[in-house]
Coordinates of C-alpha atoms in Angstrom, one line a residue:
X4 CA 73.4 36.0 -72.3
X5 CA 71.5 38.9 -72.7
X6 CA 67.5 39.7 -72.9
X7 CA 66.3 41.6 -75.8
X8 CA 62.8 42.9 -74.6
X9 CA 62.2 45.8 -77.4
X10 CA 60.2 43.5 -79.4
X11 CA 58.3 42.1 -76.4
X12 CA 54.4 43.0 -76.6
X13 CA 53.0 45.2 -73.8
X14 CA 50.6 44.4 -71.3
X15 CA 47.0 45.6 -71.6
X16 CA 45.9 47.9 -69.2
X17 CA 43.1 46.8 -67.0
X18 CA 39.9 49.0 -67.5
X19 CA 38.6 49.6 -63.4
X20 CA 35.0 49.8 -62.3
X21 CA 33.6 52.7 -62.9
X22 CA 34.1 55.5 -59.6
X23 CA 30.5 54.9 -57.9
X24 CA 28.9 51.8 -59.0
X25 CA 27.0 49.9 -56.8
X26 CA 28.1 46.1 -56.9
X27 CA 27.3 43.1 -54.7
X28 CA 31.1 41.7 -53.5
X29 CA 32.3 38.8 -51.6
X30 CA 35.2 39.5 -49.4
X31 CA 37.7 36.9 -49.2
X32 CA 40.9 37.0 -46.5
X33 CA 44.4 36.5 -47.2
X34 CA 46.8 34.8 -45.1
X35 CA 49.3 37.2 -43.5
X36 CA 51.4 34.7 -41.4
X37 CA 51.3 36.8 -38.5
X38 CA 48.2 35.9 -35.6
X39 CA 45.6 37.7 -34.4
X40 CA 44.7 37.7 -31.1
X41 CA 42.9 34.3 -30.6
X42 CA 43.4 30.7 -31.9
X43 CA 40.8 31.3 -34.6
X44 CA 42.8 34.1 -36.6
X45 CA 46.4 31.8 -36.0
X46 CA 48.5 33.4 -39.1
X47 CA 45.8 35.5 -40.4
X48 CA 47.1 39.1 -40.1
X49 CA 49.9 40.8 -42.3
X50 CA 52.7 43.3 -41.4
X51 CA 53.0 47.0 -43.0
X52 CA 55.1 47.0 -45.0
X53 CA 57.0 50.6 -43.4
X54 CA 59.5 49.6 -41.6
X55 CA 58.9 49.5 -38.0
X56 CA 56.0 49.6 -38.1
X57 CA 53.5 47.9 -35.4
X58 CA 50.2 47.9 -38.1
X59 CA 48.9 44.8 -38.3
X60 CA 46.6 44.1 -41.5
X61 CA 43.8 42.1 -42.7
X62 CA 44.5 41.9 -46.1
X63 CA 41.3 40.9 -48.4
X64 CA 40.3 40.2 -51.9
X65 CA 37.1 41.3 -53.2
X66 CA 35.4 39.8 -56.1
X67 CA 31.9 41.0 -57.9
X68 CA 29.6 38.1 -57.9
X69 CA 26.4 39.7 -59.9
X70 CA 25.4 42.0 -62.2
X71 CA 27.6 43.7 -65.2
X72 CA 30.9 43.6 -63.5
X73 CA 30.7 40.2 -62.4
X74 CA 33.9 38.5 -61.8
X75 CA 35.6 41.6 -61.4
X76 CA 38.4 41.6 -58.3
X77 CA 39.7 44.0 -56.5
X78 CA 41.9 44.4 -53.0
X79 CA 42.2 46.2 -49.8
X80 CA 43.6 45.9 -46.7
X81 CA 41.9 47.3 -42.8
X82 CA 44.4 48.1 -40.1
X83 CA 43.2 45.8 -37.3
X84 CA 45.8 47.1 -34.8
X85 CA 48.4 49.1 -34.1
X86 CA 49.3 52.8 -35.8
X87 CA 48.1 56.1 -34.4
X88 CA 45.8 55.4 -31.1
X89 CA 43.2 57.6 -29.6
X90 CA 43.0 59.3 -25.7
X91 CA 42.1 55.5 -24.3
X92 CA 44.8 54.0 -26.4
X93 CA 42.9 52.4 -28.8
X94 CA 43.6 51.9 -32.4
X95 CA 42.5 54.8 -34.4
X96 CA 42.6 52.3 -37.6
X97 CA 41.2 49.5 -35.7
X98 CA 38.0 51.7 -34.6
X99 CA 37.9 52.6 -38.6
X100 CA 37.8 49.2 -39.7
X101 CA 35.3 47.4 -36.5
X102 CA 33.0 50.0 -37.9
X103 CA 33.5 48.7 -41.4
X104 CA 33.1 45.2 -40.5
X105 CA 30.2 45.6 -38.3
X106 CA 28.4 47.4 -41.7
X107 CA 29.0 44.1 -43.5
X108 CA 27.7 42.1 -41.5
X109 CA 24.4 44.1 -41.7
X110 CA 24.4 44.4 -45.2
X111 CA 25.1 40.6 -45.3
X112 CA 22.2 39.7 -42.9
X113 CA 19.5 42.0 -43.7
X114 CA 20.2 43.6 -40.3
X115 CA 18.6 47.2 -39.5
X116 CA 21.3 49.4 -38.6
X117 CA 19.6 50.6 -35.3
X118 CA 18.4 47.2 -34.3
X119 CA 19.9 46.3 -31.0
X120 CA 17.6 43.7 -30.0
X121 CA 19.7 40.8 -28.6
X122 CA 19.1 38.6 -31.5
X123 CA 20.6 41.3 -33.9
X124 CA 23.5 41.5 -31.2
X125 CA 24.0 38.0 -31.5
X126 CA 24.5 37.6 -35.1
X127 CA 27.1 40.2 -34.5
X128 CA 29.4 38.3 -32.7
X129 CA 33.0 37.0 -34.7
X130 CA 35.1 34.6 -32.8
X131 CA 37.6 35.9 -35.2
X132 CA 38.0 37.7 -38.2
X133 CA 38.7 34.7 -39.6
X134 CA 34.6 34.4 -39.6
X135 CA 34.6 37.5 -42.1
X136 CA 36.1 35.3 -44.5
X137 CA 33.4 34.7 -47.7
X138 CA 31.1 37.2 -46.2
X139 CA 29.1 38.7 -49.2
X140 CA 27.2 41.9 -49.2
X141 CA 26.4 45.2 -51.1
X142 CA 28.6 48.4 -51.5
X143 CA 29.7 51.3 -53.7
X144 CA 32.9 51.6 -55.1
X145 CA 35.2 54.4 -55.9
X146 CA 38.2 54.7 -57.7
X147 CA 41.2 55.8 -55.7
X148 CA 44.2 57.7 -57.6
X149 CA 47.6 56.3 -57.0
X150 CA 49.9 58.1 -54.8
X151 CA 53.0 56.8 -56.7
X152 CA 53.1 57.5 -60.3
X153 CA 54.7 53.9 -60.5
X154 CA 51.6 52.7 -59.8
X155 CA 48.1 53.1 -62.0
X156 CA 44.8 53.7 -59.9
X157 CA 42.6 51.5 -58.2
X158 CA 39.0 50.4 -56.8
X159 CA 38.3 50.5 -53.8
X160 CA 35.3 50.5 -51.1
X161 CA 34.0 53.9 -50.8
X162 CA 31.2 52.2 -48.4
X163 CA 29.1 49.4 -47.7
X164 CA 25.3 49.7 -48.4
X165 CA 23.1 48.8 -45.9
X166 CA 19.2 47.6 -45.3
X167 CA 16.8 50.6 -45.9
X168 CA 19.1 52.6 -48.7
X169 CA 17.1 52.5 -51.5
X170 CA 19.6 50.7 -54.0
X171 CA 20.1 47.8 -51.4
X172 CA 17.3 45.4 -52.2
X173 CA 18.6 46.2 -56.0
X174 CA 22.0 45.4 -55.0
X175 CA 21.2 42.1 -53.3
X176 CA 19.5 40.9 -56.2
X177 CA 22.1 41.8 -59.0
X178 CA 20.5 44.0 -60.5
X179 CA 22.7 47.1 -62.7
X180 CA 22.8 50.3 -61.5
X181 CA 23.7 53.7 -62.7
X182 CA 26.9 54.8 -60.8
X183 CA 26.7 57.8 -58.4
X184 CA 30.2 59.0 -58.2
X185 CA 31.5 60.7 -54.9
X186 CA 33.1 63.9 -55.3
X187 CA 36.4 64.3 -53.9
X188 CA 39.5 65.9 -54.4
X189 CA 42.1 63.6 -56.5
X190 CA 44.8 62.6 -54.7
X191 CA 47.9 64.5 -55.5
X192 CA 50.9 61.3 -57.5
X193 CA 54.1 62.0 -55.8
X194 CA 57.8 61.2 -57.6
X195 CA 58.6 58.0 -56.6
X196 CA 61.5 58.1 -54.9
X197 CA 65.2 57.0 -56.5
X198 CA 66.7 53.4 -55.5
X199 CA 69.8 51.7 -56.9
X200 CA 67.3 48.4 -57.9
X201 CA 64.1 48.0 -59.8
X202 CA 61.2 48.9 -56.9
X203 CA 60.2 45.4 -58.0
X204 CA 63.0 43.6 -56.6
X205 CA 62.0 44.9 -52.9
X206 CA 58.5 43.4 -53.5
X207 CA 58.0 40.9 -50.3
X208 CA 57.0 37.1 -51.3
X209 CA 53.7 36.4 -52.6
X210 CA 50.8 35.6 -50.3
X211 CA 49.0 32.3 -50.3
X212 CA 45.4 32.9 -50.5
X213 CA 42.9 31.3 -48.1
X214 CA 41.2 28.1 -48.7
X215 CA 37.9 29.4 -51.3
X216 CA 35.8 26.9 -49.6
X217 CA 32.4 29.3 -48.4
X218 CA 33.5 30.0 -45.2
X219 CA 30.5 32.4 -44.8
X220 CA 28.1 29.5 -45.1
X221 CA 30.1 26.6 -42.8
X222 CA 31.9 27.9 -39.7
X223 CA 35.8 27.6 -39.2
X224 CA 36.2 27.0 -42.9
X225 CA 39.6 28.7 -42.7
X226 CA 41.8 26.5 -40.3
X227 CA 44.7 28.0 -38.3
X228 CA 47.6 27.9 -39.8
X229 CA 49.1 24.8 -37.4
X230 CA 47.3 22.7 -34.5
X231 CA 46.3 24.4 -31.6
X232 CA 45.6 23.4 -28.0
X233 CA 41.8 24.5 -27.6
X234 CA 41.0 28.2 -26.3
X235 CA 40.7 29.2 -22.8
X236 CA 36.7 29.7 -23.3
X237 CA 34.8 27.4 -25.6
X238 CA 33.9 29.2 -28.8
X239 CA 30.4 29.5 -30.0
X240 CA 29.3 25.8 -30.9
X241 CA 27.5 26.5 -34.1
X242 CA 30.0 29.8 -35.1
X243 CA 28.6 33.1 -35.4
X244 CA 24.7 33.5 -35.6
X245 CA 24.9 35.3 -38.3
X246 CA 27.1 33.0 -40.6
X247 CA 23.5 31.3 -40.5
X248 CA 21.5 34.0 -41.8

């Protein structure tokens, strides 16, 4: 039996937000199957896909929840370990994305950047990234060419907008705002590379999403993956002080 696919109709492309908007998003985690480094992040991390490689991913979804683009998704995914290290060792990725995170959790809380008062300090404070899940804050997105012409372009987070820019309290409140595009060199589309199957057919096995219940709000809304005897040290009774905020 054959397939005759000539008369099929053609999938609409799917328009991007434009490079530099300013957009209030809720992050949400995908499950990775591989754990993190404590009971709370059990199955929570993703492998790179190069083979080999030690990366280990959190892989997110981010959805627009105000303003013109509401509803809108889009994905990325932080290197939480592993790769290229620096002279003590540590993740180069890793420091990348802590400083990401840690500018979320500002943005979600109201926080002042330079306030290191101890109840600022404490609302900082994840027992796993597991706690990111649902967390909701303002950022500017940019559109990133694809490096694979097999592949169209995509949003991503060009940076997340904290307390005391001027389009945060705008941001916060859902209000639309002109984009301010970044200026950057486009990214050069490379061949992609010959193979004796469709690329598709290499594609590794869907990933379940996450429970959607709003983890941000209700601590340990994402359970680990299968029971667990508790942690050496008791984790914070109430979660995170800032899931409160």
């Amino acid at each position: 039996m054959t397939f005759d696919m000539n008369d099929a109709e053609l999938p609409r492309g799917t328009d991007l937000i434009p490079d530099g908007s300013f957009v209030k998003v809720r992050m949400e985690i995908r499950r990775g199957g591989i754990d993190g480094a404590g009971e709370v992040d059990r199955g929570l991390l993703k492998a790179a896909r190069t083979p080999g490689s030690d990366v280990r991913l959190l892989d997110c979804e981010f959805t627009v929840v105000a303003g013109p683009h509401a509803r809108r998704k889009f994905w990325q995914s932080f290197t939480v370990a592993g790769g290229k290290v620096d002279e003590q060792g540590v993740s180069i990725g890793w420091k990348i994305s802590k400083g990401m995170f840690r500018a979320m959790i500002d943005s979600a809380c109201g926080l002042d950047p330079k306030d290191m008062s101890e109840a600022a300090k404490a609302r900082r404070i994840l027992r796993g990234l597991a706690d990111l899940h649902g967390i909701t804050f303002a950022a500017k997105l940019r559109i990133e060419p694809a490096s694979d012409s097999r592949y169209g372009d995509s949003n991503r987070l060009d940076r997340v907008v904290l307390p005391g820019e001027p389009e945060y309290a705008r941001i916060m409140a859902g209000e639309a705002l002109p984009p301010a595009p970044s200026q950057r060199a486009p990214r050069p589309a490379s061949a992609p590379p010959a193979a004796a199957a469709p690329a598709w057919a290499n594609a590794g096995a869907p990933r379940a999403p996450v429970a959607t219940a709003p983890a941000w709000a209700t601590p340990a809304a994402m359970p680990p993956a299968q029971p667990a005897p508790p942690p050496a040290s008791p984790p914070l009774a109430n979660g995170p002080a800032w899931l409160n905020g």
